[in-house]
Amino acid sequence: MTDAGFILGSYAITFGSILIFAWRTVRSGKSLSDGMSDEEKPWL
Amino acid sequence: MTLDPPSTVSTTSRRGTATAATRVLGVLTIVMIGWLGVFGLLLSPADRDQGDAVRIMYVHVPSVWLAYLAFIVTALASAVHLFGKSHSMQADRVAGASAEIGVVFMAVTLVTGMLWGRITWGVYWQWDARLTTTALLFISYIGYLAVRGLEGSRSQRARRSAIVGLLAVLEVPLVHWSVRLWRSLHQEATVLGTDLDVSLDGLMLFSLFVGVVAFTLLFLWLLLHRSRVLTMIDLSAETGLDAALAQRRAEGGVTA
């Protein structure tokens, strides 16, 4: 594969950004929900 | 003698923002993203002109698709908040969550585009019509998020950001059609051009389709989780304000 560094780098940046954003979202959801009852979570 | 554990919120409530539906959606998204990696890097052929550099398209185009989709959802939710009878705060939170997702993926679009540009044009950046309008769109939504963080009540924040959300979305068609409106280094739309002609090899088109489906599912998953997080942030702020007011009343000897 020619220009492998740029190509693999673009995939790494894309998938890495997805992973970090998803992980931060799930983690903040978990820490915030610790202080709340199920009645305060309309999605349940 | 046995003692019951003390009843606290954290032991009686379910943690996180997940439901059965989001778990299914999450698994589907991971599977599709896995397939995107396989098709994009291994199965799809190299391009006649661009060679292997075309593989960047399978993450670059779905990223910009997701960002456009997120900004359009922000505008629609802003309109629901602004013009709806109830001025739904949930619509405001959906708008905010969608804009955050859009900004992340617009950043990914810019970076992957720069890497692709370095291979095909020999430079990371040119002040070209498409690149410049894309950068402006990105900055506009950074501004939108800044407006959401301004001082004021929640309804003031929602109203101000809804107006910005409705104005900023007007840039999306400008960015998309910038390659037609001005002379540009950037290639024209491969799939959604004005003539709706698809100029891609079958397996390349399928790989791109896998990417678009994967990123659409990802958007839905992120939107559900992020808007639930924003709901809890608002609720926490409300609870904190109530507690602070109660404390002040107690200090002043005022009964509610």
XYZ file of C-alpha atoms in Angstrom:
300
model
C 0.000 0.000 0.000
C 1.474 3.363 -1.029
C 1.257 6.304 1.422
C 0.372 3.813 4.157
C 1.293 6.259 6.925
C -1.223 8.873 5.769
C -3.950 6.316 5.038
C -3.593 4.351 8.279
C -3.170 7.636 10.135
C -6.521 8.913 8.832
C -8.249 5.690 9.958
C -6.505 5.852 13.348
C -7.557 9.489 13.851
C -11.165 8.739 12.838
C -11.602 5.597 14.927
C -9.604 7.074 17.815
C -11.813 10.188 17.908
C -14.942 8.019 17.866
C -13.590 5.876 20.691
C -12.581 8.837 22.887
C -15.869 10.729 22.336
C -17.996 7.614 22.934
C -16.008 6.658 26.041
C -16.241 10.181 27.511
C -20.008 10.249 26.845
C -20.629 6.861 28.472
C -18.375 7.694 31.430
C -20.044 11.058 32.106
C -23.444 9.344 31.804
C -22.416 6.794 34.422
C -20.987 9.330 36.869
C -23.999 11.659 36.547
C -26.530 8.846 36.911
C -24.921 7.744 40.196
C -26.560 10.659 41.961
C -30.018 10.134 40.464
C -32.873 7.760 40.924
C -34.498 5.886 38.036
C -37.519 8.227 38.248
C -35.259 11.074 37.151
C -34.217 9.206 34.003
C -37.036 9.556 31.469
C -35.429 7.085 29.050
C -35.842 4.141 31.471
C -28.392 -11.164 62.781
C -28.223 -9.702 59.296
C -28.272 -6.057 58.465
C -29.824 -4.671 55.297
C -27.456 -2.479 53.264
C -28.210 1.225 53.533
C -30.513 2.402 50.777
C -28.698 4.914 48.550
C -29.503 6.235 45.113
C -26.507 4.541 43.520
C -27.490 1.051 44.707
C -31.143 1.282 43.683
C -30.781 3.013 40.315
C -29.406 1.766 37.049
C -26.078 3.316 36.066
C -25.484 5.135 32.835
C -27.541 6.184 29.856
C -27.920 2.818 28.136
C -31.128 0.968 27.353
C -31.685 -2.335 25.561
C -32.252 -0.413 22.310
C -29.004 1.573 22.566
C -27.082 -1.618 23.360
C -28.402 -3.251 20.179
C -27.639 -0.060 18.246
C -24.138 0.041 19.747
C -23.373 -3.560 18.736
C -24.673 -2.919 15.192
C -22.510 0.210 14.974
C -19.365 -1.643 16.097
C -20.022 -4.413 13.539
C -20.543 -1.865 10.741
C -17.416 0.104 11.695
C -15.470 -3.172 11.665
C -16.781 -3.866 8.151
C -15.830 -0.330 7.135
C -12.231 -1.028 8.179
C -12.196 -4.321 6.234
C -13.779 -2.884 3.073
C -11.939 0.434 3.192
C -8.454 -0.918 3.846
C -8.517 -4.421 2.363
C -11.342 -5.302 -0.023
C -11.935 -2.144 -2.071
C -9.606 -1.642 -5.036
C -7.027 1.139 -5.439
C -8.125 4.007 -7.686
C -6.744 4.319 -11.229
C -5.611 7.930 -10.647
C -5.233 8.286 -6.882
C -3.985 4.800 -6.039
C -4.426 3.743 -2.403
C -5.036 7.334 -1.273
C -8.686 6.832 -2.259
C -9.073 4.651 0.877
C -9.170 7.856 2.942
C -12.483 8.636 1.207
C -14.207 5.824 3.159
C -13.678 7.677 6.452
C -13.565 11.258 5.118
C -16.926 11.250 3.287
C -18.908 9.449 6.061
C -17.402 11.913 8.585
C -18.609 14.950 6.655
C -21.973 13.227 6.056
C -22.345 12.715 9.807
C -21.350 16.334 10.513
C -23.906 17.678 7.978
C -26.579 15.370 9.422
C -25.750 16.519 12.957
C -25.975 20.206 12.006
C -29.300 19.657 10.219
C -30.668 17.845 13.300
C -29.430 20.770 15.423
C -31.355 23.179 13.185
C -34.541 21.069 13.225
C -34.424 20.673 17.018
C -33.707 24.414 17.346
C -36.787 25.163 15.222
C -38.896 22.837 17.394
C -37.693 24.672 20.495
C -38.053 28.166 19.069
C -41.376 27.828 17.216
C -43.033 25.010 19.163
C -45.850 25.921 21.554
C -44.161 24.307 24.563
C -40.615 25.585 23.750
C -39.389 22.069 24.504
C -36.187 21.992 26.556
C -35.643 18.415 25.395
C -35.453 19.739 21.822
C -32.835 22.228 23.007
C -30.790 19.421 24.552
C -31.030 17.345 21.354
C -29.828 20.413 19.403
C -26.860 20.858 21.762
C -25.937 17.160 21.746
C -26.155 17.002 17.965
C -23.954 20.092 17.537
C -21.282 18.607 19.830
C -21.229 15.438 17.715
C -21.141 17.505 14.517
C -18.157 19.536 15.712
C -16.177 16.376 16.554
C -16.835 14.895 13.114
C -16.202 18.159 11.306
C -12.768 18.196 12.995
C -12.212 14.597 11.824
C -13.264 15.655 8.304
C -10.760 18.521 8.280
C -7.868 16.385 9.547
C -8.523 13.406 7.241
C -8.986 15.859 4.347
C -5.623 17.438 5.149
C -3.933 14.022 5.078
C -5.641 13.187 1.776
C -4.652 16.605 0.398
C -1.019 16.042 1.379
C -0.951 12.909 -0.802
C -2.887 14.230 -3.809
C -2.005 17.952 -3.831
C 1.340 17.836 -2.034
C 0.171 20.250 0.698
C -1.886 19.849 3.858
C -3.858 23.045 3.379
C -4.867 25.490 0.643
C -7.144 28.498 1.059
C -9.435 26.918 -1.473
C -13.227 27.478 -1.573
C -14.204 24.060 -0.167
C -11.536 23.988 2.525
C -12.136 27.566 3.615
C -15.938 27.234 3.812
C -15.554 23.948 5.711
C -13.228 25.632 8.213
C -15.759 28.480 8.582
C -18.564 25.967 9.191
C -16.450 24.302 11.888
C -15.728 27.663 13.554
C -19.420 28.632 13.361
C -20.426 25.562 15.370
C -17.613 26.144 17.872
C -19.333 29.532 18.247
C -22.698 27.804 18.650
C -21.279 25.729 21.516
C -19.766 28.879 23.033
C -23.200 30.558 22.933
C -24.638 27.548 24.777
C -22.081 28.158 27.518
C -22.947 31.835 28.031
C -24.371 33.152 31.293
C -28.123 33.336 31.699
C -31.129 31.169 32.429
C -31.668 27.875 30.650
C -34.481 29.311 28.536
C -32.288 32.270 27.503
C -29.506 29.868 26.550
C -31.930 27.722 24.569
C -33.435 30.683 22.693
C -30.063 32.261 21.831
C -28.502 29.001 20.694
C -31.596 28.043 18.663
C -31.252 31.269 16.654
C -27.529 30.605 16.061
C -28.315 26.974 15.151
C -30.851 28.078 12.537
C -28.442 30.622 11.019
C -25.336 28.403 11.024
C -27.048 25.575 9.117
C -27.338 27.884 6.099
C -23.608 27.343 5.604
C -24.073 23.597 4.955
C -25.376 23.947 1.351
C -22.763 26.647 0.743
C -19.983 24.229 1.747
C -21.492 21.378 -0.263
C -21.887 23.420 -3.455
C -18.696 25.502 -3.013
C -16.868 23.302 -5.545
C -19.469 24.325 -8.152
C -19.795 27.968 -7.132
C -16.070 28.745 -7.128
C -13.003 27.286 -8.790
C -11.707 24.683 -6.369
C -8.857 22.213 -5.976
C -11.287 19.872 -4.264
C -12.990 17.273 -6.444
C -16.718 17.579 -7.075
C -19.209 15.444 -5.153
C -18.718 11.793 -6.078
C -22.241 10.654 -5.262
C -24.512 13.605 -4.568
C -23.629 15.930 -7.452
C -26.139 18.152 -9.222
C -26.694 15.540 -11.943
C -27.048 12.737 -9.328
C -24.604 10.703 -11.410
C -22.599 8.107 -9.465
C -19.059 7.861 -10.819
C -17.673 5.084 -8.619
C -16.701 1.451 -9.136
C -19.189 -1.049 -7.606
C -17.002 -2.189 -4.708
C -15.838 1.371 -4.012
C -19.447 2.543 -3.916
C -20.377 -0.350 -1.611
C -17.465 0.475 0.748
C -18.618 4.083 0.863
C -22.177 2.902 1.523
C -20.931 0.748 4.443
C -19.186 3.826 5.846
C -22.266 6.041 5.540
C -24.519 3.417 7.190
C -21.954 2.843 9.990
C -21.635 6.556 10.711
C -25.412 7.113 10.594
C -25.880 4.371 13.221
C -23.022 5.889 15.212
C -24.714 9.285 15.091
C -27.977 7.852 16.440
C -26.122 6.039 19.246
C -24.100 9.105 20.215
C -27.134 11.410 19.994
C -29.200 9.227 22.334
C -26.429 8.964 24.919
C -25.240 12.570 24.687
C -28.744 14.076 24.937
C -29.392 11.910 28.043
C -26.141 13.194 29.551
C -27.279 16.790 28.875
C -30.641 15.998 30.503
C -28.842 14.853 33.659
C -26.519 17.891 33.615
C -29.577 20.194 33.500
C -31.265 18.201 36.256
C -28.124 18.329 38.412
C -27.884 22.094 37.938
C -31.566 22.443 38.900
C -31.126 20.259 41.987
C -27.976 22.166 42.961
C -29.791 25.489 42.589
C -32.713 24.244 44.683
C -30.306 23.060 47.393
C -28.439 26.396 47.363
C -31.728 28.329 47.652
C -32.887 26.107 50.522
C -29.568 26.680 52.304
C -29.850 30.449 51.851
C -33.419 30.409 53.187
C -32.310 28.335 56.173
C -29.451 30.760 56.857
C -31.842 33.706 56.672
C -34.475 31.965 58.810
C -37.007 32.055 55.953
C -39.398 29.121 55.609
C -40.307 28.008 52.063
